[in-house]
Coordinates of N, CA and C in Angstrom, one line a residue:
M273 N -40.4 -2.7 39.1 CA -40.1 -0.9 39.4 C -41.4 -0.6 38.9
K274 N -42.5 -1.6 38.9 CA -43.7 -1.2 38.5 C -44.5 -0.2 39.5
G275 N -44.9 0.6 39.3 CA -45.5 1.3 40.4 C -44.6 2.1 41.1
E276 N -43.5 2.7 40.8 CA -42.6 3.6 41.5 C -42.7 5.1 40.4
Y277 N -42.4 5.9 40.9 CA -42.4 7.2 40.4 C -41.1 7.5 39.9
M278 N -41.0 7.5 38.5 CA -39.9 8.0 38.0 C -39.9 9.4 37.1
P279 N -39.2 10.6 37.7 CA -39.7 12.0 37.3 C -38.9 11.8 35.9
E280 N -39.7 12.3 35.2 CA -39.6 12.6 33.6 C -38.4 13.7 33.3
K281 N -37.7 13.4 32.3 CA -36.3 14.4 32.1 C -37.1 15.5 31.7
R282 N -36.5 17.0 32.0 CA -37.1 17.9 31.2 C -36.4 18.1 29.8
R283 N -37.5 18.4 28.9 CA -37.3 18.6 27.3 C -37.6 19.8 26.9
D284 N -36.8 20.2 25.9 CA -37.4 21.4 25.2 C -38.5 20.9 24.1
N285 N -39.1 22.4 23.6 CA -40.2 21.9 22.4 C -39.7 20.9 21.0
K286 N -38.2 20.9 21.3 CA -38.0 20.1 19.7 C -38.0 18.5 20.6
G287 N -37.8 18.5 21.9 CA -37.6 16.9 22.7 C -36.5 16.7 23.0
R288 N -35.6 17.6 22.8 CA -34.1 17.2 23.4 C -34.2 17.7 24.9
I289 N -33.3 16.5 25.6 CA -33.3 16.6 27.3 C -32.4 17.9 27.4
L290 N -32.8 18.8 28.4 CA -32.1 20.0 29.2 C -31.3 19.4 30.4
K291 N -30.3 20.2 30.3 CA -29.2 19.8 31.4 C -29.6 20.5 32.6
T292 N -28.8 20.3 33.7 CA -29.4 21.3 35.4 C -29.0 22.2 34.7
G293 N -29.9 23.1 35.2 CA -29.7 24.7 35.1 C -30.3 25.6 33.7
E294 N -30.5 24.3 32.6 CA -31.1 25.4 31.6 C -32.6 24.9 31.4
S295 N -33.2 25.7 31.1 CA -34.5 25.9 30.8 C -35.0 26.6 29.4
Q296 N -36.6 26.4 29.0 CA -36.9 27.2 28.0 C -38.1 28.0 28.5
K297 N -38.2 29.1 27.8 CA -39.7 30.0 28.1 C -40.5 29.7 27.0
K298 N -41.7 30.2 27.3 CA -42.8 29.6 26.2 C -42.4 30.5 24.8
N299 N -41.6 31.4 24.8 CA -41.4 32.1 23.7 C -40.4 31.3 22.8
G300 N -40.0 30.4 23.0 CA -38.8 29.5 22.8 C -37.5 29.6 23.2
Q301 N -37.3 31.0 23.7 CA -35.8 31.3 24.3 C -35.3 30.3 25.5
Y302 N -34.0 29.8 25.7 CA -33.2 29.0 26.2 C -32.4 30.0 27.7
I303 N -32.9 29.5 28.6 CA -32.5 30.0 29.9 C -31.4 29.2 30.3
Y304 N -30.4 30.0 31.0 CA -29.4 29.1 32.0 C -29.1 29.9 33.3
Q305 N -29.5 29.3 34.5 CA -29.0 29.9 35.9 C -28.0 29.5 36.5
Y306 N -27.3 29.8 37.0 CA -26.2 29.7 37.4 C -25.6 30.6 39.0
T307 N -24.7 30.0 39.7 CA -24.5 31.0 40.8 C -22.7 31.8 40.5
N308 N -22.8 32.8 40.6 CA -21.3 33.5 40.2 C -20.4 33.0 41.7
S309 N -19.0 33.4 41.5 CA -18.0 33.7 42.6 C -18.4 34.3 43.8
F310 N -19.1 35.1 43.6 CA -20.0 35.9 44.7 C -21.2 35.4 45.3
G311 N -21.5 34.6 45.0 CA -23.0 33.6 45.6 C -24.1 34.5 44.8
E312 N -24.0 35.1 43.8 CA -25.1 36.0 43.5 C -25.8 34.9 41.9
R313 N -27.0 34.9 42.2 CA -27.4 33.9 40.7 C -27.5 34.9 39.6
K314 N -27.2 34.3 38.6 CA -27.0 35.0 37.2 C -27.9 34.0 36.2
V315 N -28.2 35.2 35.3 CA -29.2 34.2 34.2 C -28.7 34.7 32.9
I316 N -28.2 34.0 32.0 CA -28.0 34.2 30.7 C -29.1 33.3 29.9
Y317 N -29.1 34.4 28.2 CA -30.1 33.7 27.6 C -29.6 33.7 26.1
S318 N -30.4 32.8 25.4 CA -29.8 32.3 24.0 C -31.2 31.8 23.5
W319 N -31.3 32.3 22.2 CA -32.1 31.9 21.2 C -31.9 30.4 20.7
K320 N -30.6 29.8 20.7 CA -30.0 28.5 20.3 C -29.6 27.7 21.5
L321 N -29.8 26.3 21.8 CA -29.5 25.7 22.5 C -28.0 25.2 22.4
V322 N -28.0 24.9 20.8 CA -26.5 24.4 20.5 C -26.4 24.9 18.9
T323 N -24.8 24.9 18.5 CA -24.8 25.8 17.7 C -25.7 25.4 16.4
T324 N -25.8 24.4 16.1 CA -26.7 24.0 14.9 C -28.1 24.4 14.6
D325 N -28.9 25.1 15.8 CA -29.7 25.6 15.8 C -30.1 26.7 15.1
K326 N -31.1 27.2 14.6 CA -31.6 28.4 13.7 C -31.9 29.4 14.5
V327 N -31.6 30.6 14.5 CA -32.5 31.4 15.4 C -33.7 32.3 14.9
P328 N -34.9 32.3 15.5 CA -36.3 32.5 14.9 C -36.0 33.7 14.1
A329 N -36.8 34.0 13.3 CA -36.9 35.6 12.1 C -37.4 36.7 13.1
G330 N -36.2 37.3 13.1 CA -36.3 38.6 13.3 C -35.7 38.8 14.8
K331 N -35.4 37.8 15.3 CA -34.1 37.8 16.6 C -32.7 38.0 16.2
R332 N -32.1 38.0 17.1 CA -30.5 38.6 16.6 C -29.7 37.5 17.0
E333 N -28.7 37.3 16.2 CA -28.0 36.0 15.7 C -27.0 36.0 17.1
D334 N -26.8 35.3 17.8 CA -25.8 35.2 19.0 C -25.2 33.8 19.3
V335 N -24.5 33.7 20.2 CA -23.7 32.5 20.8 C -24.8 31.4 21.3
S336 N -24.8 29.9 20.8 CA -25.9 29.2 21.4 C -25.4 29.2 22.8
L337 N -26.6 28.5 23.7 CA -26.5 28.5 25.2 C -25.5 27.5 25.5
R338 N -25.1 26.3 24.9 CA -24.3 25.5 25.7 C -23.0 26.0 25.4
E339 N -22.5 26.9 24.7 CA -21.6 27.5 24.4 C -21.1 28.4 25.6
K340 N -22.2 29.3 25.6 CA -21.8 30.0 27.0 C -21.8 29.4 28.1
I341 N -22.5 28.5 28.1 CA -22.4 27.9 29.5 C -20.7 27.2 29.8
K342 N -20.0 26.7 28.5 CA -18.8 26.4 28.6 C -17.7 27.3 29.0
E343 N -18.1 28.5 28.4 CA -17.3 29.8 28.8 C -17.4 30.2 30.1
I344 N -18.8 29.9 30.9 CA -18.9 30.3 32.1 C -18.2 29.5 33.1
E345 N -18.3 28.4 32.9 CA -17.8 27.2 33.4 C -16.3 27.1 33.6
R346 N -15.6 27.3 32.5 CA -14.0 27.6 32.4 C -13.7 28.6 33.3
K347 N -14.3 29.9 33.1 CA -14.1 30.9 33.8 C -14.1 30.6 35.3
L348 N -15.3 30.1 35.7 CA -15.3 29.4 37.1 C -14.4 28.4 37.7
E349 N -13.8 27.7 36.7 CA -12.9 26.7 37.1 C -11.4 27.2 37.4
Q350 N -11.2 28.0 36.4 CA -10.0 28.5 36.6 C -9.8 29.6 37.6
E351 N -11.2 29.8 38.1 CA -10.7 30.9 39.5 C -10.5 32.2 39.1
L352 N -10.9 33.0 37.8 CA -10.2 34.2 37.6 C -11.1 35.3 38.5
I353 N -11.9 34.8 39.3 CA -12.7 35.9 40.1 C -11.9 35.4 41.4
I354 N -11.7 36.1 42.2 CA -11.2 35.6 43.7 C -12.2 36.5 44.5
T355 N -12.9 36.1 45.6 CA -13.7 36.7 46.6 C -12.8 37.8 47.2
G356 N -11.8 37.2 48.0 CA -10.9 38.2 48.8 C -11.7 37.9 50.5
Q357 N -12.8 37.1 50.5 CA -13.1 36.9 51.9 C -12.1 35.9 52.9
N358 N -11.3 36.1 53.9 CA -10.8 35.6 54.4 C -9.5 35.4 53.7
M359 N -9.1 35.9 52.9 CA -7.7 35.9 52.1 C -6.9 36.9 52.3
T360 N -5.4 36.8 52.7 CA -4.6 37.5 53.1 C -4.1 38.2 51.7
V361 N -3.2 39.4 52.4 CA -2.1 39.8 50.8 C -1.3 38.9 50.2
L362 N -0.8 38.2 51.2 CA 0.1 37.4 50.8 C -0.7 35.8 49.8
Q363 N -1.6 35.4 50.1 CA -2.2 34.5 49.5 C -2.8 35.1 48.2
L364 N -3.1 36.1 48.2 CA -3.6 36.7 46.7 C -2.3 37.1 45.6
V365 N -1.4 37.5 46.3 CA -0.3 37.5 45.6 C 0.6 36.1 45.1
Q366 N 0.3 35.1 46.1 CA 0.8 33.7 45.1 C -0.2 33.2 44.6
K367 N -1.6 33.5 44.7 CA -2.5 33.1 43.8 C -2.1 33.9 42.2
Y368 N -1.7 35.2 42.3 CA -1.7 35.7 41.1 C -0.3 35.0 40.4
I369 N 0.6 34.7 41.1 CA 1.6 34.6 40.9 C 1.5 32.9 39.9
G370 N 1.3 32.1 40.7 CA 0.6 30.8 40.7 C 0.1 30.7 39.0
Q371 N -0.8 31.8 38.7 CA -1.5 31.9 37.3 C -0.6 32.3 36.0
K372 N 0.5 33.0 36.5 CA 1.3 33.2 35.6 C 2.1 32.5 34.7
T373 N 2.1 32.2 33.7 CA 3.1 31.5 32.8 C 3.9 31.8 31.9
G374 N 4.8 30.8 31.9 CA 6.1 31.6 30.5 C 6.8 32.8 31.3
V375 N 6.9 32.8 32.4 CA 7.5 33.8 32.9 C 9.3 33.8 33.1
K376 N 10.0 34.7 32.8 CA 11.5 34.6 32.7 C 12.0 34.4 34.0
D377 N 13.1 33.9 34.2 CA 13.9 33.7 35.3 C 13.9 34.9 36.4
N378 N 14.5 36.1 35.7 CA 14.7 37.4 36.6 C 13.1 37.9 37.0
T379 N 12.0 37.8 36.1 CA 10.7 38.2 36.5 C 10.5 37.2 37.9
R380 N 10.8 36.0 37.9 CA 10.2 35.2 39.0 C 11.3 35.4 40.0
N381 N 12.4 35.9 39.9 CA 13.0 36.1 40.8 C 12.7 37.5 41.9
N382 N 12.0 38.5 41.0 CA 11.2 39.6 41.5 C 10.2 39.1 42.1
Y383 N 9.3 38.3 41.7 CA 8.0 37.8 42.2 C 8.6 37.2 43.7
N384 N 9.7 36.5 43.5 CA 9.8 35.7 45.2 C 10.1 36.8 46.0
F385 N 10.9 38.0 45.3 CA 11.4 39.3 46.3 C 10.1 39.6 47.1
V386 N 9.0 39.6 46.4 CA 7.9 40.6 46.7 C 7.3 39.1 47.8
I387 N 7.0 38.0 47.6 CA 6.6 37.1 48.4 C 7.3 37.3 49.5
N388 N 8.8 37.4 49.6 CA 9.7 37.3 50.9 C 9.5 38.5 51.7
Y389 N 9.4 40.0 51.2 CA 9.0 41.2 51.5 C 7.3 41.1 52.5
I390 N 6.6 40.3 51.6 CA 5.0 40.4 52.7 C 5.3 39.4 53.4
C391 N 6.0 38.4 53.5 CA 6.0 37.4 54.6 C 6.8 38.0 55.8
L392 N 7.8 38.8 55.7 CA 8.6 39.7 56.5 C 7.8 40.6 57.3
F393 N 6.8 41.7 56.4 CA 6.0 42.3 56.5 C 4.8 41.9 57.8
D394 N 4.5 40.5 57.5 CA 3.4 39.6 57.7 C 4.0 39.6 59.5
Y395 N 5.2 38.9 59.3 CA 5.9 38.6 60.8 C 6.1 39.7 61.8
L396 N 6.8 40.7 61.1 CA 6.9 42.0 62.1 C 5.7 42.7 62.5
F397 N 4.8 43.0 61.5 CA 3.4 43.8 62.1 C 1.9 43.1 62.0
I398 N 2.4 41.8 62.0 CA 1.2 41.2 62.6 C 0.2 41.6 61.3
S399 N 0.2 41.4 60.2 CA -0.9 41.6 59.1 C -2.0 40.7 58.9
S400 N -2.0 39.9 59.6 CA -2.9 38.5 59.6 C -4.6 39.4 59.4
Q401 N -4.6 40.4 60.2 CA -5.7 41.1 60.1 C -6.2 41.8 58.6
M402 N -5.4 41.5 58.2 CA -5.2 42.8 56.7 C -5.9 41.6 55.7
T403 N -7.0 42.0 55.2 CA -7.3 40.8 54.0 C -7.5 41.8 52.9
A404 N -7.4 40.9 51.7 CA -7.4 41.4 50.4 C -9.1 41.5 50.2
K405 N -9.3 42.6 49.2 CA -10.5 42.9 48.5 C -10.6 42.2 47.5
P406 N -12.0 42.2 47.1 CA -12.5 41.5 45.9 C -11.4 41.8 44.5
Y407 N -10.3 41.1 43.9 CA -9.7 41.2 43.0 C -10.4 40.5 41.5
F408 N -9.7 41.1 40.2 CA -9.9 40.3 39.1 C -8.6 40.2 38.7
I409 N -8.2 38.9 38.6 CA -6.8 38.5 38.1 C -7.1 37.7 36.4
G410 N -6.8 39.1 35.4 CA -6.8 38.6 34.1 C -5.5 38.6 33.5
S411 N -5.5 38.5 31.9 CA -4.0 38.7 31.5 C -3.2 39.8 31.5
T412 N -4.2 40.9 32.0 CA -3.6 42.1 31.9 C -2.9 42.4 33.5
G413 N -3.4 41.6 34.4 CA -2.9 41.8 36.2 C -3.9 41.9 36.8
I414 N -3.8 42.4 37.7 CA -4.7 42.5 39.0 C -5.5 43.9 39.1
L415 N -6.6 43.5 39.2 CA -7.8 44.6 38.7 C -8.5 44.7 40.4
L416 N -8.5 45.7 41.2 CA -9.6 45.9 42.2 C -10.7 46.2 41.6
L417 N -11.8 45.3 42.1 CA -13.2 45.2 41.9 C -14.2 46.5 42.4
W418 N -13.7 46.7 43.5 CA -14.6 47.8 44.5 C -14.1 47.8 45.4

């Protein structure tokens, strides 16, 4: 291995190795850059990398960067945000129903009725050209984003 170039891992000013997407500004603030579900670049900031770090004097107390990253990854993994591109209304309803847990039998039957109605509508009126708009599926239900 002698003579081969081995890139050095990125480290913060305390000598800790930074993960992919993480970096540190000259003033000591930590940054995480990621791409959201819509393909937009987003940046989050924190004065602490991990929960045990102390916030510099005069700076606001906040959640650590790694905790914020875990929350973002959890949301992206659960696919709470659906872009709606090339997604039919039926697929959107099925996605919404698939995320519901602890639903009673009568409610499940009503969901199946709606799915059957949409399938019939698709068959009769060729609504495959109808695509869903971007929605946010949360605990309160479906919300149109724009």
